[in-house]
XYZ file of C-alpha atoms in Angstrom:
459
model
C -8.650 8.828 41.482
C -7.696 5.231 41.330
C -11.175 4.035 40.435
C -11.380 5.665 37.268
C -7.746 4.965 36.364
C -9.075 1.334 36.711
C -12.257 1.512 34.636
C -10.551 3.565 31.975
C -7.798 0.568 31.940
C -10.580 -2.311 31.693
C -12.121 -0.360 29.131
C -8.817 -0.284 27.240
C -8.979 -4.054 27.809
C -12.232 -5.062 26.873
C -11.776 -3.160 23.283
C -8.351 -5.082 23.057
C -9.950 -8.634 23.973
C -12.738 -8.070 21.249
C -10.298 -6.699 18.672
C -8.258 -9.538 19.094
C -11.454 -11.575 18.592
C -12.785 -9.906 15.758
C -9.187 -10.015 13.684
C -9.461 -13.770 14.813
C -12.652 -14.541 13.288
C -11.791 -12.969 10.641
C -8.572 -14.418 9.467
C -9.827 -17.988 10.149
C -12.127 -17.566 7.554
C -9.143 -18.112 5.501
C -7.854 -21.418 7.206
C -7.808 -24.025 4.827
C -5.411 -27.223 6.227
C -7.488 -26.797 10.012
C -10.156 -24.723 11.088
C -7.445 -23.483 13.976
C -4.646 -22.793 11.722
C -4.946 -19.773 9.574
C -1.858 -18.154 7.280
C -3.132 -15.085 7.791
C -2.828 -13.986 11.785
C -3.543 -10.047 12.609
C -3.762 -10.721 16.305
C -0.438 -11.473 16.591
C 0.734 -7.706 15.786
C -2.258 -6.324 17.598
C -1.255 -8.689 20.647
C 2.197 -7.575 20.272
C 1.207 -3.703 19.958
C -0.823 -3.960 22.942
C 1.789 -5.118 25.181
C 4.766 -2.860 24.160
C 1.974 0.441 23.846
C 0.074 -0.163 26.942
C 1.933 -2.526 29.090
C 2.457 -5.819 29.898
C -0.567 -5.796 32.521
C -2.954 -6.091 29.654
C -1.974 -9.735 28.718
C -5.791 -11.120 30.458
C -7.169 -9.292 27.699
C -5.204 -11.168 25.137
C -5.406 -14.543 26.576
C -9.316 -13.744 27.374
C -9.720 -13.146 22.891
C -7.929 -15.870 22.068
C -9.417 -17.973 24.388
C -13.326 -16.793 23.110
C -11.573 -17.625 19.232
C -10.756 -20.717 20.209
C -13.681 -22.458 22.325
C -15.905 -21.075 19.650
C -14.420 -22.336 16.432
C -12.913 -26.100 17.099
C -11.871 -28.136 19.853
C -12.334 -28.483 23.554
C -11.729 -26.553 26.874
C -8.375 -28.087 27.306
C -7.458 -26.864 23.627
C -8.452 -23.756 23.785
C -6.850 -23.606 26.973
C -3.724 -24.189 25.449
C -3.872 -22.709 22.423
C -4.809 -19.224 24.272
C -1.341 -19.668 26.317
C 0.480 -19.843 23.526
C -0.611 -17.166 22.108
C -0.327 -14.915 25.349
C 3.206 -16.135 26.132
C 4.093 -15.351 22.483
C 2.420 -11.623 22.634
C 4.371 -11.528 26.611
C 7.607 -12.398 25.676
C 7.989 -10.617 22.212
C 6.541 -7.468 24.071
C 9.406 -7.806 27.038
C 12.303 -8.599 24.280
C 11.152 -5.674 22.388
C 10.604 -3.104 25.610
C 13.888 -4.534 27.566
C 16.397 -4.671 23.939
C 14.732 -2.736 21.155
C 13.617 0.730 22.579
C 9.895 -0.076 23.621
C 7.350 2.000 21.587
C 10.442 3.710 19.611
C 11.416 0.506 17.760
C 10.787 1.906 14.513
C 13.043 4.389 14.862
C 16.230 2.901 14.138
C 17.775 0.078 12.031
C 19.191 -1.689 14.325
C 15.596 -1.852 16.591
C 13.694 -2.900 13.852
C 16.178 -6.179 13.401
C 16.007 -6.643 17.193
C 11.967 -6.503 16.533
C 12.235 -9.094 13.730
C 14.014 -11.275 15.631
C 11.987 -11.276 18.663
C 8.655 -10.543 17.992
C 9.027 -12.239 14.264
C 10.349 -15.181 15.093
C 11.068 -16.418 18.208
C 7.797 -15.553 20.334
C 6.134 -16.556 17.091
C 7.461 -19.878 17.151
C 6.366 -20.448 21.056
C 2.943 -19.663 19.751
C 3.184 -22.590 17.117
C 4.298 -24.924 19.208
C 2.129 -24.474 22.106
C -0.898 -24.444 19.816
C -0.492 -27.066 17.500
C 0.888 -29.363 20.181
C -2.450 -28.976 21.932
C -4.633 -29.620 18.810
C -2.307 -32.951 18.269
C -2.721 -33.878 21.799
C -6.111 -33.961 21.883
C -6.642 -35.564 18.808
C -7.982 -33.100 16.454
C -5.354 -32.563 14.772
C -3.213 -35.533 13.000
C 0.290 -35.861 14.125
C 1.311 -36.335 10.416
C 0.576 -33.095 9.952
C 2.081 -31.463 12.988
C 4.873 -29.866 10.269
C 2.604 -28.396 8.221
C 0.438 -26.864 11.206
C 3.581 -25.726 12.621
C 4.761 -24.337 10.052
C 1.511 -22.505 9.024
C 1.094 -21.062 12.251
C 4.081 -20.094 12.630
C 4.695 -18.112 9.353
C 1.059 -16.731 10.226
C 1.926 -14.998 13.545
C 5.246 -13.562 12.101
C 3.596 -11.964 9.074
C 0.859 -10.867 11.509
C 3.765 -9.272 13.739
C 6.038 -8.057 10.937
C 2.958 -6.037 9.148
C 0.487 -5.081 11.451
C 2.693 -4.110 15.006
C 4.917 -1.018 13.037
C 1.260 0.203 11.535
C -0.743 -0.048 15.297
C 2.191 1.458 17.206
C 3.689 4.055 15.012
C 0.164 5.741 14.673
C -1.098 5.160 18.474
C 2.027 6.819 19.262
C 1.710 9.920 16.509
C -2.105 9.756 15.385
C -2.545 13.383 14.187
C -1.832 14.411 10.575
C 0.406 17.138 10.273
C 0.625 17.157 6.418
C 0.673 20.652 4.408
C -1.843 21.104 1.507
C 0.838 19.772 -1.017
C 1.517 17.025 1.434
C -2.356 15.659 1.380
C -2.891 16.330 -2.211
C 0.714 13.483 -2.656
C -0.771 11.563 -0.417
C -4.090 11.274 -2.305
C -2.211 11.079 -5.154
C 0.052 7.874 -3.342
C -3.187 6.085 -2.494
C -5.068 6.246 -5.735
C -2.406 5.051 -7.247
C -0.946 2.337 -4.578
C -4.435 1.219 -5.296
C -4.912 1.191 -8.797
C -1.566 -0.740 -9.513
C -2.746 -3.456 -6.330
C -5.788 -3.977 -8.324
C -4.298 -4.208 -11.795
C -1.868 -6.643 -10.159
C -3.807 -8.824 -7.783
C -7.533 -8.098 -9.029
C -9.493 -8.519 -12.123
C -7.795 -5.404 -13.950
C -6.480 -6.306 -16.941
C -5.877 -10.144 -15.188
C -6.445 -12.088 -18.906
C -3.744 -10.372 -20.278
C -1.251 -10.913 -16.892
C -2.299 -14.170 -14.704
C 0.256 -15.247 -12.803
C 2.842 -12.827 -14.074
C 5.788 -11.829 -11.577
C 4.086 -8.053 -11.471
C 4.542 -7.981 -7.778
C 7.536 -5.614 -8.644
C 5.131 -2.467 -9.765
C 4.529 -1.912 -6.365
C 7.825 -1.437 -4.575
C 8.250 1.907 -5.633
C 4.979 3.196 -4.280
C 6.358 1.500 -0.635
C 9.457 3.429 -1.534
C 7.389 6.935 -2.309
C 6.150 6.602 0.972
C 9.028 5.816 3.006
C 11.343 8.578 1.441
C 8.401 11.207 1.169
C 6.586 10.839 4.300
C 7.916 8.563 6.995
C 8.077 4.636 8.899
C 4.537 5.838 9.885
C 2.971 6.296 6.253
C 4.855 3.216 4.881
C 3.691 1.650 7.732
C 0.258 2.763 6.391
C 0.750 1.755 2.862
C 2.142 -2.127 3.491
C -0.943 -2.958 5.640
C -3.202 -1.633 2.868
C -1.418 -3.541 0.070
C -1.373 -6.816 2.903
C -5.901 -6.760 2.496
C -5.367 -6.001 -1.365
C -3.255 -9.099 -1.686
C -4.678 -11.485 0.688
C -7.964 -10.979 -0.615
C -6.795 -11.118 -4.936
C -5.150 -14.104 -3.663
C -7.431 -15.893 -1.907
C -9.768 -15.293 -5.317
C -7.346 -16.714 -7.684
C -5.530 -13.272 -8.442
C -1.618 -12.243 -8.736
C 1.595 -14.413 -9.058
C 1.284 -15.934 -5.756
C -1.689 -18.217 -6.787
C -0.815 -22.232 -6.303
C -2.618 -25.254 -6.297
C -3.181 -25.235 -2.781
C -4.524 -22.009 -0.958
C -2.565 -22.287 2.073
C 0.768 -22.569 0.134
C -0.708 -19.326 -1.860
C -0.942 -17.623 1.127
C 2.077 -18.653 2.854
C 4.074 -17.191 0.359
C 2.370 -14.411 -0.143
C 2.795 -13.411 3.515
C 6.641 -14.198 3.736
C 6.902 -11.979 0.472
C 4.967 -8.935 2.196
C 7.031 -9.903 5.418
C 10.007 -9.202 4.152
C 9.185 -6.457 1.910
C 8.063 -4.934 5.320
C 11.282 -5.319 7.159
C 13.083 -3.850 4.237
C 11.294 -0.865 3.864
C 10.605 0.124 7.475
C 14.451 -0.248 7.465
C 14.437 2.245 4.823
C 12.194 4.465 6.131
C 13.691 4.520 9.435
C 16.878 5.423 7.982
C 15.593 8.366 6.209
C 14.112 9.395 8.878
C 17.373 9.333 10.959
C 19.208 11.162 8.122
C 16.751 14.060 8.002
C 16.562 14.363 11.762
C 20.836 14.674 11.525
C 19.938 17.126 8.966
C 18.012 19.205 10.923
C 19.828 18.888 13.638
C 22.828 20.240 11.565
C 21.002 22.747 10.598
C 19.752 23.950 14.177
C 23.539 23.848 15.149
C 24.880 25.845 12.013
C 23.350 28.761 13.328
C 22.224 27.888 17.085
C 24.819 27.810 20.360
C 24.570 24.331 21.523
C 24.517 25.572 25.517
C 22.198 28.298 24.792
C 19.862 27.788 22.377
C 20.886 31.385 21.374
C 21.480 32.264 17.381
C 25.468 32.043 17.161
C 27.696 34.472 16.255
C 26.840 33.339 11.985
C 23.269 34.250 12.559
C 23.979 37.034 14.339
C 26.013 38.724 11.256
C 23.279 37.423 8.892
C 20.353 39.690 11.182
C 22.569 42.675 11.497
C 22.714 42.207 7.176
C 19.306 42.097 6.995
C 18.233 44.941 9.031
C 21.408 46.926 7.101
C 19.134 46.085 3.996
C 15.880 46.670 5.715
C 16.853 50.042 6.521
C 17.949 50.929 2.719
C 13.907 50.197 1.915
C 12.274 51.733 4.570
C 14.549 54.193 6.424
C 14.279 53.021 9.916
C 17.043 52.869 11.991
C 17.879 49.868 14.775
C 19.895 49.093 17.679
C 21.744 46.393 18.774
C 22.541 45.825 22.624
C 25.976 43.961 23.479
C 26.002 42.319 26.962
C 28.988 41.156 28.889
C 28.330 38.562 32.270
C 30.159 40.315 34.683
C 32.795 37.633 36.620
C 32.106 34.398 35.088
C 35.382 33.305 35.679
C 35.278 34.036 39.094
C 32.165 32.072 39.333
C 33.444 28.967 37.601
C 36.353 29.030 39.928
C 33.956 29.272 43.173
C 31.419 27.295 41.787
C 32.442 24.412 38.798
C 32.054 25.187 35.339
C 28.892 23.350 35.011
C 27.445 26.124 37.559
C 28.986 28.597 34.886
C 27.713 27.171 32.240
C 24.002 27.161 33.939
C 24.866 30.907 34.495
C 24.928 31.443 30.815
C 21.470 29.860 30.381
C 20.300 31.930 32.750
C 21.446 34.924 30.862
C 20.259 33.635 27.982
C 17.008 33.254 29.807
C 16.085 36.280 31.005
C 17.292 38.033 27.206
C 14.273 35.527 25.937
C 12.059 37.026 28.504
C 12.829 40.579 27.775
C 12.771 40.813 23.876
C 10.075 40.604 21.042
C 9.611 37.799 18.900
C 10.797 39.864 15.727
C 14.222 40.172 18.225
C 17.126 38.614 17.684
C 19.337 37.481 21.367
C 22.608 35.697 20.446
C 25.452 34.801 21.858
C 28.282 36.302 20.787
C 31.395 35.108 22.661
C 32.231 33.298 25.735
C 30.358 35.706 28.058
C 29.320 38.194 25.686
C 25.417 38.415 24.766
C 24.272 40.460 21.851
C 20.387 41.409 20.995
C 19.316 43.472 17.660
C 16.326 44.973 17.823
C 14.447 45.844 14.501
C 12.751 49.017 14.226
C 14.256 50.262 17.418
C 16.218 53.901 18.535
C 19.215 53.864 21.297
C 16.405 55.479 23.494
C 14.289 52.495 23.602
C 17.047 50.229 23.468
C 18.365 51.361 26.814
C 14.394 50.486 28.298
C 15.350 47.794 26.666
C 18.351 47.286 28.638
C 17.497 48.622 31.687
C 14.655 45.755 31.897
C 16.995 43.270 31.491
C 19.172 44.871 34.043
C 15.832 44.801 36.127
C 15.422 41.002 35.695
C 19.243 40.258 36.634
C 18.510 41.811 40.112
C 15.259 40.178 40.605
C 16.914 36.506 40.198
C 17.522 35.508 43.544
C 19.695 32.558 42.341
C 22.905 31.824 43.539
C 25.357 33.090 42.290
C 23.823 36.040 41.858
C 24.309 37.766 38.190
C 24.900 41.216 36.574
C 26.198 42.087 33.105
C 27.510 45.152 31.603
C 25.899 46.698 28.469
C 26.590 48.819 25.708
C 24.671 50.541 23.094
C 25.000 51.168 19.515
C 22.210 52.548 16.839
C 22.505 52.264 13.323
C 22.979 54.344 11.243
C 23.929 57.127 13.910
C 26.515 55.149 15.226
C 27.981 53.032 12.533
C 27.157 52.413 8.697
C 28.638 48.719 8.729
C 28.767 45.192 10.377
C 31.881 46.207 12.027
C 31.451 49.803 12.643
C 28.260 48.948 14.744
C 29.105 46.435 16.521
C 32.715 48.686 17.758
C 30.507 50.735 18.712
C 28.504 48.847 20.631
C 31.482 47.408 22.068
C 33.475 50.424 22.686
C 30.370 51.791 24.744
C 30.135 48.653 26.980
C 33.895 48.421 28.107
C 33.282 52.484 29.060
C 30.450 51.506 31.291
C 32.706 49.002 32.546
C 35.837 51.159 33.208
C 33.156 53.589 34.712
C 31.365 51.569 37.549
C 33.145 49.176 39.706
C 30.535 47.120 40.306
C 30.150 46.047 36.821
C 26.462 46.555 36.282
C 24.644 49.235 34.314
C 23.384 50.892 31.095
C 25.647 52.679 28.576
């Protein structure tokens, strides 16, 4: 078993070294002050990704990518030596900051975490990176020590665009890759793209560029960042910046959009500490809409769910027994509802704890989920008292209905052992209201109480 587990995980790390290599290769193309020093550094946020998603025992494979980048673009074995620790210590220690202080993988879910992310996998990892690397380039000679600010400085807001842009997008869809968009969901979506697209192009592409070179446009496309973080999610935004990060990079690096200067490294410097930003502000965002609709639902869930149960409440409960009221005014049939009473709960909090009470309860509320339909409705209705309408039902089946669950509370060989008393009630035979029905039901379960002395049975 532990052979497999291995190959699988140097697998995993081969496709993470030559990742790392290929994003490399890549975004040196676009180095323009040394052929080591690019503005634009993906590998950072895949280095980072790695490390929080799969572990810190994965860091040969980054030091093994950079180190291939490195020895086959400029400089020696002792540069590229160096170089490729920086990197790893920067991808090592940003990982550990972000696993140890900002919620691993779940980073993204909350403000605060996403600050704790900028901090240390933005900019201070990212700054060990810089000065490992450009220290070993000046060093060795191949790179002048009058420029060791610029370098520094280069590299530096390289990696942290690289980590602010490109980590959220890797580990927010590793960790939730499926699509579980509705029709109306895909066709927005579609409808986001196109036109996240279309405005990237007019701004930083050839569209229309005569008429707006160099105009401060950039604004046109927070609101699609904004569409996608209130509409869909951290994980779609997510999405959406690293799409508009290749749109701009590339119009830039041709001569297109407001970020265009004399010099193409200080084009592309500031383009990537404007989309760095923009970034942390809208995964902010994102995250908390996200929070506020999970509060929502959560509100929700408890408006009408018992919190120790998991049960519909006593509100739902009265909103059922109105529906099958109306139900039963279209289609004639009648329906039953079966009260429930845990016999000697108090006595077994007082032998036992409360919190063995309280487990009690879910095990009522247990074996009511086992013995019901899913058109059924099992609620709690008081303290101890369990209720369960049944649609469509008579009192005859009702009291199988019971009986079963009687059945199931004498099979249960956990301590304390439980038994409940139940009463019956059918609409409309027994009641032609809310209130009427349920007195009845009530009225027949204190009888079968009264009746046996050992608390257990079927009215």
């Amino acid at each position: 078993m532990s052979r497999p587990r291995e190959w699988q995980a140097f697998v995993k790390g081969l496709a993470v070294c030559a990742a790392y290599a290929l994003a490399a290769k890549l975004s040196l193309r676009l180095a323009s002050v040394h052929p080591s020093v690019s503005p634009v550094w993906p590998p950072t946020g895949i280095a980072v990704a790695t490390l929080v998603a799969m572990g810190l025992r994965f860091w040969p494979s980054i030091f093994a990518g950079a180190f291939l980048v490195n020895i086959t673009t400029a400089g020696s074995v002792l540069t590229s030596l160096g170089i490729a620790t920086g990197n790893t210590l920067e991808a090592v220690l940003g990982a550990f900051l972000v696993i140890r202080f900002a919620n691993g993988h779940n980073v993204f879910e909350k403000s605060w975490d996403i600050l704790r992310f900028a901090l240390y996998a933005g900019i201070l990892s990212t700054a060990v990176a810089a000065t490992f690397g450009v220290t070993s380039l000046a060093l060795s000679g191949i790179a002048s020590w009058n420029q060791y600010g610029l370098l520094w400085r280069t590299w530096w807001l390289g990696d942290a665009a690289g980590a602010f842009i490109f980590t959220p997008f890797l580990l927010l869809w590793t960790s939730q890759p499926r699509l579980n968009w509705s029709a109306q969901q895909l066709i927005e979506a579609s409808v986001l793209l196109f036109s996240t697209l279309l405005t990237a192009g007019i701004v930083f592409g050839p569209i229309f560029h005569a008429q707006i070179r160099n105009d401060p446009w950039t604004f046109l496309l927070m609101p699609f960042l904004v569409w996608a973080a209130f509409r869909f999610g951290p994980r779609e935004a997510s999405a959406i910046i690293c799409l508009l990060c290749m749109v701009e990079v590339v119009g830039t690096e041709h001569g297109y959009g407001p970020f265009v200067r004399v010099s193409a490294n200080d084009s592309l410097l500031l383009l990537q500490s404007f989309i760095s930003v923009k970034a942390l502000v809208i995964l902010i965002f994102a995250a908390e809409i996200s929070e506020r609709r999970r509060q929502e639902e959560q509100a929700r869930v408890l408006a009408v769910r018992d919190p120790l149960t998991g049960l519909a409440n006593y509100r739902l409960l009265i909103d059922r027994l109105g529906s099958e009221i109306k139900r039963y005014g279209r289609d004639g049939h009648p329906f039953s509802i079966v009260l429930l009473d845990l016999d000697g709960l108090k006595k077994i909090n007082d032998a036992h704890g409360h919190v063995v009470g309280s487990l009690a309860l879910c095990r009522m509320a247990e074996v009511l989920h086992l013995s019901c339909r899913a058109i059924d409705t099992p609620a709690r209705y008081g303290g101890d008292e369990f209720a369960l309408v049944l649609p469509g039902t008579s009192a005859d089946a009702a009291r199988r209905v019971a009986q079963r669950i009687s059945q199931r509370l004498r099979e249960d060989v956990e301590v304390p052992r439980l038994s409940a008393s139940i009463g019956i009630a059918e609409y409309p035979r027994d009641g032609l209201t809310i209130e009427h029905i349920l007195s009845a039901a009530d009225r027949a379960l204190y009888e079968e109480k009264h009746r046996r002395p050992d608390r257990s049975g079927v009215a």
